[in-house]
PDB file of C-alpha atoms and ligand atoms in Angstrom:
ATOM      1  CA  MET A1429       0.000   0.000   0.000  1.00  0.00           C
ATOM      2  CA  THR A1430       1.044   3.592  -0.668  1.00  0.00           C
ATOM      3  CA  LEU A1431       0.650   5.961   2.240  1.00  0.00           C
ATOM      4  CA  PHE A1432       0.234   9.755   2.405  1.00  0.00           C
ATOM      5  CA  ASP A1433       1.570  11.446   5.537  1.00  0.00           C
ATOM      6  CA  THR A1434      -0.219  14.802   5.442  1.00  0.00           C
ATOM      7  CA  HIS A1435       1.655  16.248   8.444  1.00  0.00           C
ATOM      8  CA  ALA A1436       5.234  15.456   9.486  1.00  0.00           C
ATOM      9  CA  HIS A1437       7.839  17.863  10.888  1.00  0.00           C
ATOM     10  CA  TYR A1438      10.991  16.474   9.256  1.00  0.00           C
ATOM     11  CA  THR A1439      12.700  19.836   9.770  1.00  0.00           C
ATOM     12  CA  ASP A1440      12.684  19.112  13.518  1.00  0.00           C
ATOM     13  CA  ASN A1441      16.001  18.708  15.322  1.00  0.00           C
ATOM     14  CA  ALA A1442      14.945  15.214  16.379  1.00  0.00           C
ATOM     15  CA  PHE A1443      15.944  14.118  12.840  1.00  0.00           C
ATOM     16  CA  HIS A1444      19.294  15.871  12.586  1.00  0.00           C
ATOM     17  CA  LYS A1445      21.370  12.690  12.811  1.00  0.00           C
ATOM     18  CA  ASP A1446      19.624  10.446  10.295  1.00  0.00           C
ATOM     19  CA  ARG A1447      17.345  12.711   8.214  1.00  0.00           C
ATOM     20  CA  GLU A1448      19.062  11.852   4.936  1.00  0.00           C
ATOM     21  CA  GLU A1449      18.842   8.100   5.406  1.00  0.00           C
ATOM     22  CA  LEU A1450      15.246   8.291   6.615  1.00  0.00           C
ATOM     23  CA  LEU A1451      13.979  10.562   3.810  1.00  0.00           C
ATOM     24  CA  GLY A1452      16.197   9.123   1.079  1.00  0.00           C
ATOM     25  CA  LYS A1453      15.677   5.404   1.679  1.00  0.00           C
ATOM     26  CA  LEU A1454      13.634   4.277   4.662  1.00  0.00           C
ATOM     27  CA  LEU A1455      10.356   6.059   4.009  1.00  0.00           C
ATOM     28  CA  PRO A1456      10.072   5.265   0.269  1.00  0.00           C
ATOM     29  CA  ALA A1457      10.966   1.615   1.030  1.00  0.00           C
ATOM     30  CA  ALA A1458       8.150   1.507   3.603  1.00  0.00           C
ATOM     31  CA  GLY A1459       5.562   2.596   1.003  1.00  0.00           C
ATOM     32  CA  VAL A1460       5.384   6.243   2.059  1.00  0.00           C
ATOM     33  CA  GLY A1461       4.469   7.847  -1.248  1.00  0.00           C
ATOM     34  CA  THR A1462       3.821  11.496  -0.321  1.00  0.00           C
ATOM     35  CA  VAL A1463       4.609  13.663   2.698  1.00  0.00           C
ATOM     36  CA  VAL A1464       3.633  17.247   3.538  1.00  0.00           C
ATOM     37  CA  VAL A1465       6.066  19.015   5.885  1.00  0.00           C
ATOM     38  CA  PRO A1466       4.481  22.068   7.530  1.00  0.00           C
ATOM     39  CA  GLY A1467       6.457  25.052   8.811  1.00  0.00           C
ATOM     40  CA  VAL A1468       5.923  26.532  12.263  1.00  0.00           C
ATOM     41  CA  ASP A1469       7.795  29.820  11.692  1.00  0.00           C
ATOM     42  CA  VAL A1470       9.652  31.533   8.834  1.00  0.00           C
ATOM     43  CA  GLU A1471      12.836  29.550   9.365  1.00  0.00           C
ATOM     44  CA  SER A1472      11.198  26.093   9.448  1.00  0.00           C
ATOM     45  CA  SER A1473       8.963  27.034   6.494  1.00  0.00           C
ATOM     46  CA  ARG A1474      12.119  27.743   4.489  1.00  0.00           C
ATOM     47  CA  SER A1475      13.677  24.462   5.692  1.00  0.00           C
ATOM     48  CA  ALA A1476      10.513  22.553   4.778  1.00  0.00           C
ATOM     49  CA  LEU A1477      10.730  23.985   1.259  1.00  0.00           C
ATOM     50  CA  ALA A1478      14.430  23.015   1.071  1.00  0.00           C
ATOM     51  CA  LEU A1479      13.454  19.398   1.871  1.00  0.00           C
ATOM     52  CA  ALA A1480      10.705  19.558  -0.754  1.00  0.00           C
ATOM     53  CA  GLU A1481      13.198  20.758  -3.347  1.00  0.00           C
ATOM     54  CA  GLU A1482      15.549  17.889  -2.491  1.00  0.00           C
ATOM     55  CA  TYR A1483      13.030  15.007  -2.369  1.00  0.00           C
ATOM     56  CA  GLY A1484      10.433  14.564  -5.088  1.00  0.00           C
ATOM     57  CA  TYR A1485       7.787  12.974  -2.846  1.00  0.00           C
ATOM     58  CA  ILE A1486       8.007  15.708  -0.186  1.00  0.00           C
ATOM     59  CA  TYR A1487       5.922  18.912  -0.298  1.00  0.00           C
ATOM     60  CA  ALA A1488       6.013  21.886   2.050  1.00  0.00           C
ATOM     61  CA  ALA A1489       3.558  24.173   3.793  1.00  0.00           C
ATOM     62  CA  ALA A1490       4.484  27.647   5.013  1.00  0.00           C
ATOM     63  CA  GLY A1491       3.021  29.212   8.133  1.00  0.00           C
ATOM     64  CA  LEU A1492       3.355  30.651  11.616  1.00  0.00           C
ATOM     65  CA  HIS A1493       2.253  28.225  14.370  1.00  0.00           C
ATOM     66  CA  PRO A1494       0.313  29.749  17.293  1.00  0.00           C
ATOM     67  CA  GLU A1495       2.997  28.562  19.747  1.00  0.00           C
ATOM     68  CA  ASP A1496       5.761  30.097  17.626  1.00  0.00           C
ATOM     69  CA  CYS A1497       4.220  33.351  16.402  1.00  0.00           C
ATOM     70  CA  ALA A1498       5.438  35.648  19.200  1.00  0.00           C
ATOM     71  CA  GLY A1499       6.782  38.883  17.722  1.00  0.00           C
ATOM     72  CA  ALA A1500       5.594  38.057  14.198  1.00  0.00           C
ATOM     73  CA  GLY A1501       4.617  41.041  12.065  1.00  0.00           C
ATOM     74  CA  GLU A1502       4.412  42.302   8.505  1.00  0.00           C
ATOM     75  CA  ALA A1503       7.884  41.037   7.506  1.00  0.00           C
ATOM     76  CA  GLU A1504       7.135  37.458   8.601  1.00  0.00           C
ATOM     77  CA  LEU A1505       3.696  37.442   6.966  1.00  0.00           C
ATOM     78  CA  GLU A1506       5.197  38.824   3.763  1.00  0.00           C
ATOM     79  CA  GLU A1507       7.783  36.032   3.718  1.00  0.00           C
ATOM     80  CA  ILE A1508       5.055  33.400   4.196  1.00  0.00           C
ATOM     81  CA  ARG A1509       3.148  34.985   1.298  1.00  0.00           C
ATOM     82  CA  ARG A1510       6.277  34.838  -0.861  1.00  0.00           C
ATOM     83  CA  LEU A1511       6.990  31.183  -0.011  1.00  0.00           C
ATOM     84  CA  CYS A1512       3.395  30.243  -0.922  1.00  0.00           C
ATOM     85  CA  GLN A1513       4.104  31.116  -4.557  1.00  0.00           C
ATOM     86  CA  HIS A1514       6.632  28.290  -4.884  1.00  0.00           C
ATOM     87  CA  PRO A1515       5.269  25.280  -6.829  1.00  0.00           C
ATOM     88  CA  LYS A1516       6.192  22.887  -3.993  1.00  0.00           C
ATOM     89  CA  VAL A1517       4.503  24.893  -1.226  1.00  0.00           C
ATOM     90  CA  VAL A1518       1.050  23.316  -1.238  1.00  0.00           C
ATOM     91  CA  ALA A1519      -0.658  24.863   1.825  1.00  0.00           C
ATOM     92  CA  VAL A1520      -0.558  27.611   4.434  1.00  0.00           C
ATOM     93  CA  GLY A1521       0.350  25.904   7.694  1.00  0.00           C
ATOM     94  CA  GLU A1522       0.656  25.125  10.380  1.00  0.00           C
ATOM     95  CA  ILE A1523      -1.573  27.926  11.645  1.00  0.00           C
ATOM     96  CA  GLY A1524      -4.305  28.195  14.256  1.00  0.00           C
ATOM     97  CA  LEU A1525      -4.917  28.593  17.963  1.00  0.00           C
ATOM     98  CA  ASP A1526      -3.334  26.926  20.985  1.00  0.00           C
ATOM     99  CA  TYR A1527      -4.898  27.850  24.330  1.00  0.00           C
ATOM    100  CA  TYR A1528      -3.280  24.918  26.152  1.00  0.00           C
ATOM    101  CA  TRP A1529       0.101  26.385  27.067  1.00  0.00           C
ATOM    102  CA  ALA A1530       0.001  29.376  29.430  1.00  0.00           C
ATOM    103  CA  GLU A1531       3.297  30.738  28.025  1.00  0.00           C
ATOM    104  CA  ASN A1532       1.904  30.990  24.474  1.00  0.00           C
ATOM    105  CA  PRO A1533       1.351  34.406  22.864  1.00  0.00           C
ATOM    106  CA  SER A1534      -1.902  36.047  24.009  1.00  0.00           C
ATOM    107  CA  LYS A1535      -5.144  34.627  22.631  1.00  0.00           C
ATOM    108  CA  GLU A1536      -5.901  37.934  20.999  1.00  0.00           C
ATOM    109  CA  PHE A1537      -2.559  37.978  19.162  1.00  0.00           C
ATOM    110  CA  GLN A1538      -2.950  34.316  18.103  1.00  0.00           C
ATOM    111  CA  ARG A1539      -6.357  35.124  16.642  1.00  0.00           C
ATOM    112  CA  GLU A1540      -4.971  38.064  14.708  1.00  0.00           C
ATOM    113  CA  ILE A1541      -2.103  36.014  13.210  1.00  0.00           C
ATOM    114  CA  PHE A1542      -4.523  33.178  12.423  1.00  0.00           C
ATOM    115  CA  ARG A1543      -6.875  35.563  10.579  1.00  0.00           C
ATOM    116  CA  ARG A1544      -4.018  37.169   8.665  1.00  0.00           C
ATOM    117  CA  GLN A1545      -2.848  33.753   7.457  1.00  0.00           C
ATOM    118  CA  LEU A1546      -6.338  32.584   6.482  1.00  0.00           C
ATOM    119  CA  ALA A1547      -6.459  35.761   4.390  1.00  0.00           C
ATOM    120  CA  LEU A1548      -3.146  34.696   2.811  1.00  0.00           C
ATOM    121  CA  ALA A1549      -4.602  31.257   2.041  1.00  0.00           C
ATOM    122  CA  ARG A1550      -7.615  32.909   0.422  1.00  0.00           C
ATOM    123  CA  GLU A1551      -5.397  35.171  -1.661  1.00  0.00           C
ATOM    124  CA  ALA A1552      -3.045  32.342  -2.740  1.00  0.00           C
ATOM    125  CA  LYS A1553      -5.994  29.933  -3.246  1.00  0.00           C
ATOM    126  CA  LEU A1554      -4.262  27.377  -1.039  1.00  0.00           C
ATOM    127  CA  PRO A1555      -5.676  25.067   1.623  1.00  0.00           C
ATOM    128  CA  ALA A1556      -4.869  25.767   5.282  1.00  0.00           C
ATOM    129  CA  ILE A1557      -3.432  23.316   7.818  1.00  0.00           C
ATOM    130  CA  VAL A1558      -5.063  24.226  11.127  1.00  0.00           C
ATOM    131  CA  HIS A1559      -3.827  23.488  14.643  1.00  0.00           C
ATOM    132  CA  ASP A1560      -6.643  23.784  17.204  1.00  0.00           C
ATOM    133  CA  ARG A1561      -5.797  22.873  20.771  1.00  0.00           C
ATOM    134  CA  GLU A1562      -8.304  23.722  23.509  1.00  0.00           C
ATOM    135  CA  ALA A1563      -9.653  26.450  21.214  1.00  0.00           C
ATOM    136  CA  HIS A1564     -12.503  24.738  19.352  1.00  0.00           C
ATOM    137  CA  GLY A1565     -15.061  27.539  19.663  1.00  0.00           C
ATOM    138  CA  ASP A1566     -12.757  30.326  18.511  1.00  0.00           C
ATOM    139  CA  SER A1567     -11.176  28.219  15.753  1.00  0.00           C
ATOM    140  CA  LEU A1568     -14.571  27.394  14.300  1.00  0.00           C
ATOM    141  CA  SER A1569     -15.859  30.967  14.476  1.00  0.00           C
ATOM    142  CA  ILE A1570     -12.717  32.337  12.776  1.00  0.00           C
ATOM    143  CA  VAL A1571     -12.917  29.688  10.047  1.00  0.00           C
ATOM    144  CA  ARG A1572     -16.542  30.740   9.480  1.00  0.00           C
ATOM    145  CA  GLU A1573     -15.277  34.249   8.645  1.00  0.00           C
ATOM    146  CA  PHE A1574     -13.378  32.785   5.661  1.00  0.00           C
ATOM    147  CA  PRO A1575     -15.923  30.647   3.789  1.00  0.00           C
ATOM    148  CA  GLU A1576     -13.674  30.553   0.680  1.00  0.00           C
ATOM    149  CA  VAL A1577     -10.883  28.842   2.613  1.00  0.00           C
ATOM    150  CA  THR A1578     -10.838  25.134   3.393  1.00  0.00           C
ATOM    151  CA  GLY A1579      -8.105  22.680   4.305  1.00  0.00           C
ATOM    152  CA  VAL A1580      -7.516  20.306   7.178  1.00  0.00           C
ATOM    153  CA  PHE A1581      -7.974  20.421  10.942  1.00  0.00           C
ATOM    154  CA  HIS A1582      -4.905  18.424  11.875  1.00  0.00           C
ATOM    155  CA  CYS A1583      -4.935  16.075  14.899  1.00  0.00           C
ATOM    156  CA  PHE A1584      -8.640  16.764  15.177  1.00  0.00           C
ATOM    157  CA  SER A1585      -9.795  16.745  18.804  1.00  0.00           C
ATOM    158  CA  GLY A1586     -13.196  18.459  18.623  1.00  0.00           C
ATOM    159  CA  SER A1587     -16.712  17.080  19.009  1.00  0.00           C
ATOM    160  CA  PRO A1588     -18.729  15.174  16.394  1.00  0.00           C
ATOM    161  CA  GLU A1589     -20.876  18.318  16.026  1.00  0.00           C
ATOM    162  CA  ILE A1590     -17.868  20.494  15.173  1.00  0.00           C
ATOM    163  CA  ALA A1591     -16.591  17.775  12.842  1.00  0.00           C
ATOM    164  CA  ALA A1592     -19.936  17.724  11.038  1.00  0.00           C
ATOM    165  CA  GLU A1593     -19.914  21.498  10.538  1.00  0.00           C
ATOM    166  CA  LEU A1594     -16.323  21.493   9.246  1.00  0.00           C
ATOM    167  CA  VAL A1595     -17.127  18.709   6.787  1.00  0.00           C
ATOM    168  CA  ARG A1596     -20.175  20.645   5.619  1.00  0.00           C
ATOM    169  CA  ARG A1597     -17.920  23.639   5.002  1.00  0.00           C
ATOM    170  CA  GLY A1598     -15.569  21.520   2.880  1.00  0.00           C
ATOM    171  CA  TRP A1599     -12.824  20.781   5.425  1.00  0.00           C
ATOM    172  CA  TYR A1600     -10.904  17.543   5.967  1.00  0.00           C
ATOM    173  CA  LEU A1601      -9.965  16.099   9.366  1.00  0.00           C
ATOM    174  CA  GLY A1602      -6.534  14.670  10.138  1.00  0.00           C
ATOM    175  CA  PHE A1603      -5.954  11.741  12.488  1.00  0.00           C
ATOM    176  CA  ASP A1604      -2.708  10.511  14.017  1.00  0.00           C
ATOM    177  CA  GLY A1605      -1.152   8.451  16.835  1.00  0.00           C
ATOM    178  CA  PRO A1606      -3.692   9.313  19.546  1.00  0.00           C
ATOM    179  CA  VAL A1607      -6.364   7.198  17.755  1.00  0.00           C
ATOM    180  CA  THR A1608      -4.391   4.163  18.980  1.00  0.00           C
ATOM    181  CA  TYR A1609      -4.353   5.296  22.629  1.00  0.00           C
ATOM    182  CA  LYS A1610      -6.621   3.571  25.141  1.00  0.00           C
ATOM    183  CA  ASN A1611      -8.177   6.878  26.194  1.00  0.00           C
ATOM    184  CA  ALA A1612      -9.294   7.736  22.637  1.00  0.00           C
ATOM    185  CA  LYS A1613     -13.003   8.274  23.342  1.00  0.00           C
ATOM    186  CA  ARG A1614     -14.128  11.048  21.066  1.00  0.00           C
ATOM    187  CA  ALA A1615     -12.146   9.997  17.995  1.00  0.00           C
ATOM    188  CA  PRO A1616     -14.176   6.800  17.303  1.00  0.00           C
ATOM    189  CA  GLU A1617     -17.404   8.819  17.499  1.00  0.00           C
ATOM    190  CA  VAL A1618     -16.020  11.525  15.220  1.00  0.00           C
ATOM    191  CA  VAL A1619     -14.685   9.039  12.664  1.00  0.00           C
ATOM    192  CA  ALA A1620     -18.002   7.174  12.654  1.00  0.00           C
ATOM    193  CA  ALA A1621     -19.853  10.444  12.026  1.00  0.00           C
ATOM    194  CA  ILE A1622     -17.835  11.819   9.100  1.00  0.00           C
ATOM    195  CA  PRO A1623     -17.665  10.528   5.513  1.00  0.00           C
ATOM    196  CA  LEU A1624     -14.702   8.356   4.533  1.00  0.00           C
ATOM    197  CA  ASP A1625     -13.727  10.853   1.829  1.00  0.00           C
ATOM    198  CA  ARG A1626     -12.855  13.567   4.407  1.00  0.00           C
ATOM    199  CA  ILE A1627     -10.368  11.585   6.489  1.00  0.00           C
ATOM    200  CA  VAL A1628      -6.625  12.074   6.077  1.00  0.00           C
ATOM    201  CA  ILE A1629      -3.810  10.443   7.999  1.00  0.00           C
ATOM    202  CA  GLU A1630      -0.756  12.067   9.512  1.00  0.00           C
ATOM    203  CA  THR A1631       2.003  11.343  12.007  1.00  0.00           C
ATOM    204  CA  ASP A1632       2.857  14.825  13.383  1.00  0.00           C
ATOM    205  CA  ALA A1633       6.369  13.328  13.517  1.00  0.00           C
ATOM    206  CA  PRO A1634       8.479  13.475  15.646  1.00  0.00           C
ATOM    207  CA  TYR A1635       5.547  13.691  18.102  1.00  0.00           C
ATOM    208  CA  LEU A1636       2.506  11.524  18.872  1.00  0.00           C
ATOM    209  CA  SER A1637       3.887   8.036  18.111  1.00  0.00           C
ATOM    210  CA  PRO A1638       1.108   5.459  17.909  1.00  0.00           C
ATOM    211  CA  VAL A1639       0.949   2.392  20.144  1.00  0.00           C
ATOM    212  CA  PRO A1640       3.148   0.243  20.290  1.00  0.00           C
ATOM    213  CA  HIS A1641       5.813   2.949  19.840  1.00  0.00           C
ATOM    214  CA  ARG A1642       4.230   5.554  22.110  1.00  0.00           C
ATOM    215  CA  GLY A1643       6.858   7.755  23.754  1.00  0.00           C
ATOM    216  CA  LYS A1644       9.492   7.134  21.071  1.00  0.00           C
ATOM    217  CA  ARG A1645      10.369   9.380  18.122  1.00  0.00           C
ATOM    218  CA  ASN A1646       7.684   9.127  15.460  1.00  0.00           C
ATOM    219  CA  ASP A1647       8.072   8.903  11.671  1.00  0.00           C
ATOM    220  CA  SER A1648       5.877   8.047   8.672  1.00  0.00           C
ATOM    221  CA  ARG A1649       6.718   4.330   8.872  1.00  0.00           C
ATOM    222  CA  ASN A1650       4.208   4.234  11.768  1.00  0.00           C
ATOM    223  CA  LEU A1651       1.253   5.226   9.553  1.00  0.00           C
ATOM    224  CA  PRO A1652      -0.034   1.618   9.221  1.00  0.00           C
ATOM    225  CA  TYR A1653      -0.998   1.595  12.941  1.00  0.00           C
ATOM    226  CA  ILE A1654      -3.214   4.610  12.355  1.00  0.00           C
ATOM    227  CA  VAL A1655      -4.633   3.170   9.130  1.00  0.00           C
ATOM    228  CA  GLU A1656      -5.529  -0.077  10.921  1.00  0.00           C
ATOM    229  CA  LYS A1657      -7.384   1.666  13.715  1.00  0.00           C
ATOM    230  CA  LEU A1658      -9.341   3.931  11.361  1.00  0.00           C
ATOM    231  CA  ALA A1659     -10.151   0.964   9.101  1.00  0.00           C
ATOM    232  CA  GLU A1660     -11.489  -0.946  12.106  1.00  0.00           C
ATOM    233  CA  TRP A1661     -13.728   1.982  13.146  1.00  0.00           C
ATOM    234  CA  LYS A1662     -14.977   2.497   9.596  1.00  0.00           C
ATOM    235  CA  GLY A1663     -15.470  -1.204   8.820  1.00  0.00           C
ATOM    236  CA  VAL A1664     -13.185  -1.270   5.765  1.00  0.00           C
ATOM    237  CA  THR A1665      -9.923  -3.090   5.059  1.00  0.00           C
ATOM    238  CA  PRO A1666      -6.611  -1.378   5.917  1.00  0.00           C
ATOM    239  CA  GLU A1667      -5.720  -1.496   2.185  1.00  0.00           C
ATOM    240  CA  ASN A1668      -8.919   0.332   1.349  1.00  0.00           C
ATOM    241  CA  MET A1669      -8.317   2.912   4.109  1.00  0.00           C
ATOM    242  CA  ALA A1670      -4.762   3.512   2.860  1.00  0.00           C
ATOM    243  CA  GLU A1671      -5.981   3.982  -0.698  1.00  0.00           C
ATOM    244  CA  VAL A1672      -8.861   6.297   0.224  1.00  0.00           C
ATOM    245  CA  THR A1673      -6.748   8.472   2.548  1.00  0.00           C
ATOM    246  CA  PHE A1674      -4.130   8.765  -0.202  1.00  0.00           C
ATOM    247  CA  GLU A1675      -6.750   9.991  -2.679  1.00  0.00           C
ATOM    248  CA  ASN A1676      -8.188  12.335  -0.035  1.00  0.00           C
ATOM    249  CA  GLY A1677      -4.746  13.836   0.535  1.00  0.00           C
ATOM    250  CA  MET A1678      -4.343  14.456  -3.190  1.00  0.00           C
ATOM    251  CA  ARG A1679      -7.734  16.199  -3.287  1.00  0.00           C
ATOM    252  CA  LEU A1680      -6.908  18.233  -0.165  1.00  0.00           C
ATOM    253  CA  PHE A1681      -3.665  19.569  -1.704  1.00  0.00           C
ATOM    254  CA  PRO A1682      -4.541  20.278  -5.364  1.00  0.00           C
ATOM    255  CA  LYS A1683      -1.084  21.733  -6.089  1.00  0.00           C
ATOM    256  CA  ILE A1684       0.405  18.229  -5.765  1.00  0.00           C
ATOM    257  CA  ARG A1685       0.481  16.611  -9.189  1.00  0.00           C
ATOM    258  CA  PRO A1686       1.020  12.853  -9.499  1.00  0.00           C
TER     259      PRO A1686
HETATM  260 NI1   NI B2138       2.329  19.826  13.708  1.00  0.00          NI
END
């Protein structure tokens, strides 16, 4: 089966020792056919694009993450806009709201940077990769302000009701390692409630390793654990789930050409 990892941070320092071997050999050999590497600030967005230029199956997203947007202003937003014009930058991301960490930039500032980047996505006609942690209400209401913009809510953790509204508005939902955790209660309900053609898979590498590798560094070779769990919840075969999520990823990121 060919797998599409729609969210992996291969620019992260956790990969500095073996990035070349992993991206050059190990992932393609494991059936990983396409990977999107999101940026979290200007620097990592540039690094993500550098990886995309080096490896044919890798694509980049450019964006300012809510945890990393402190001090961002016109210059940073302008650079994100510029990067989005590159043929291998296929989305604006990772952007959104994170109300979990007390040391994050203020909620008000996060919302402003989120809105500015949704406006960039609208202008560039690109999908957005949204991070929403403990900020479901505000994330949804801001997304409603930009009806022309769709994309993916990555590592979706909201309710079935929010999932249903996002799907209605044309969004995809991304699922990763936590679906394999024993305490995954909402995810089965959400997955049952949304159509198969709106589900994409992701690792969020190096974070969120699925069981049985929980706690260790994550990479796209762990996607089959996520595929299996989603297939079980949806009552399809893992092969079918892999195929459908691959096609969904291609539809989500129209700039990627086979
Ligand atoms: Ni991420």
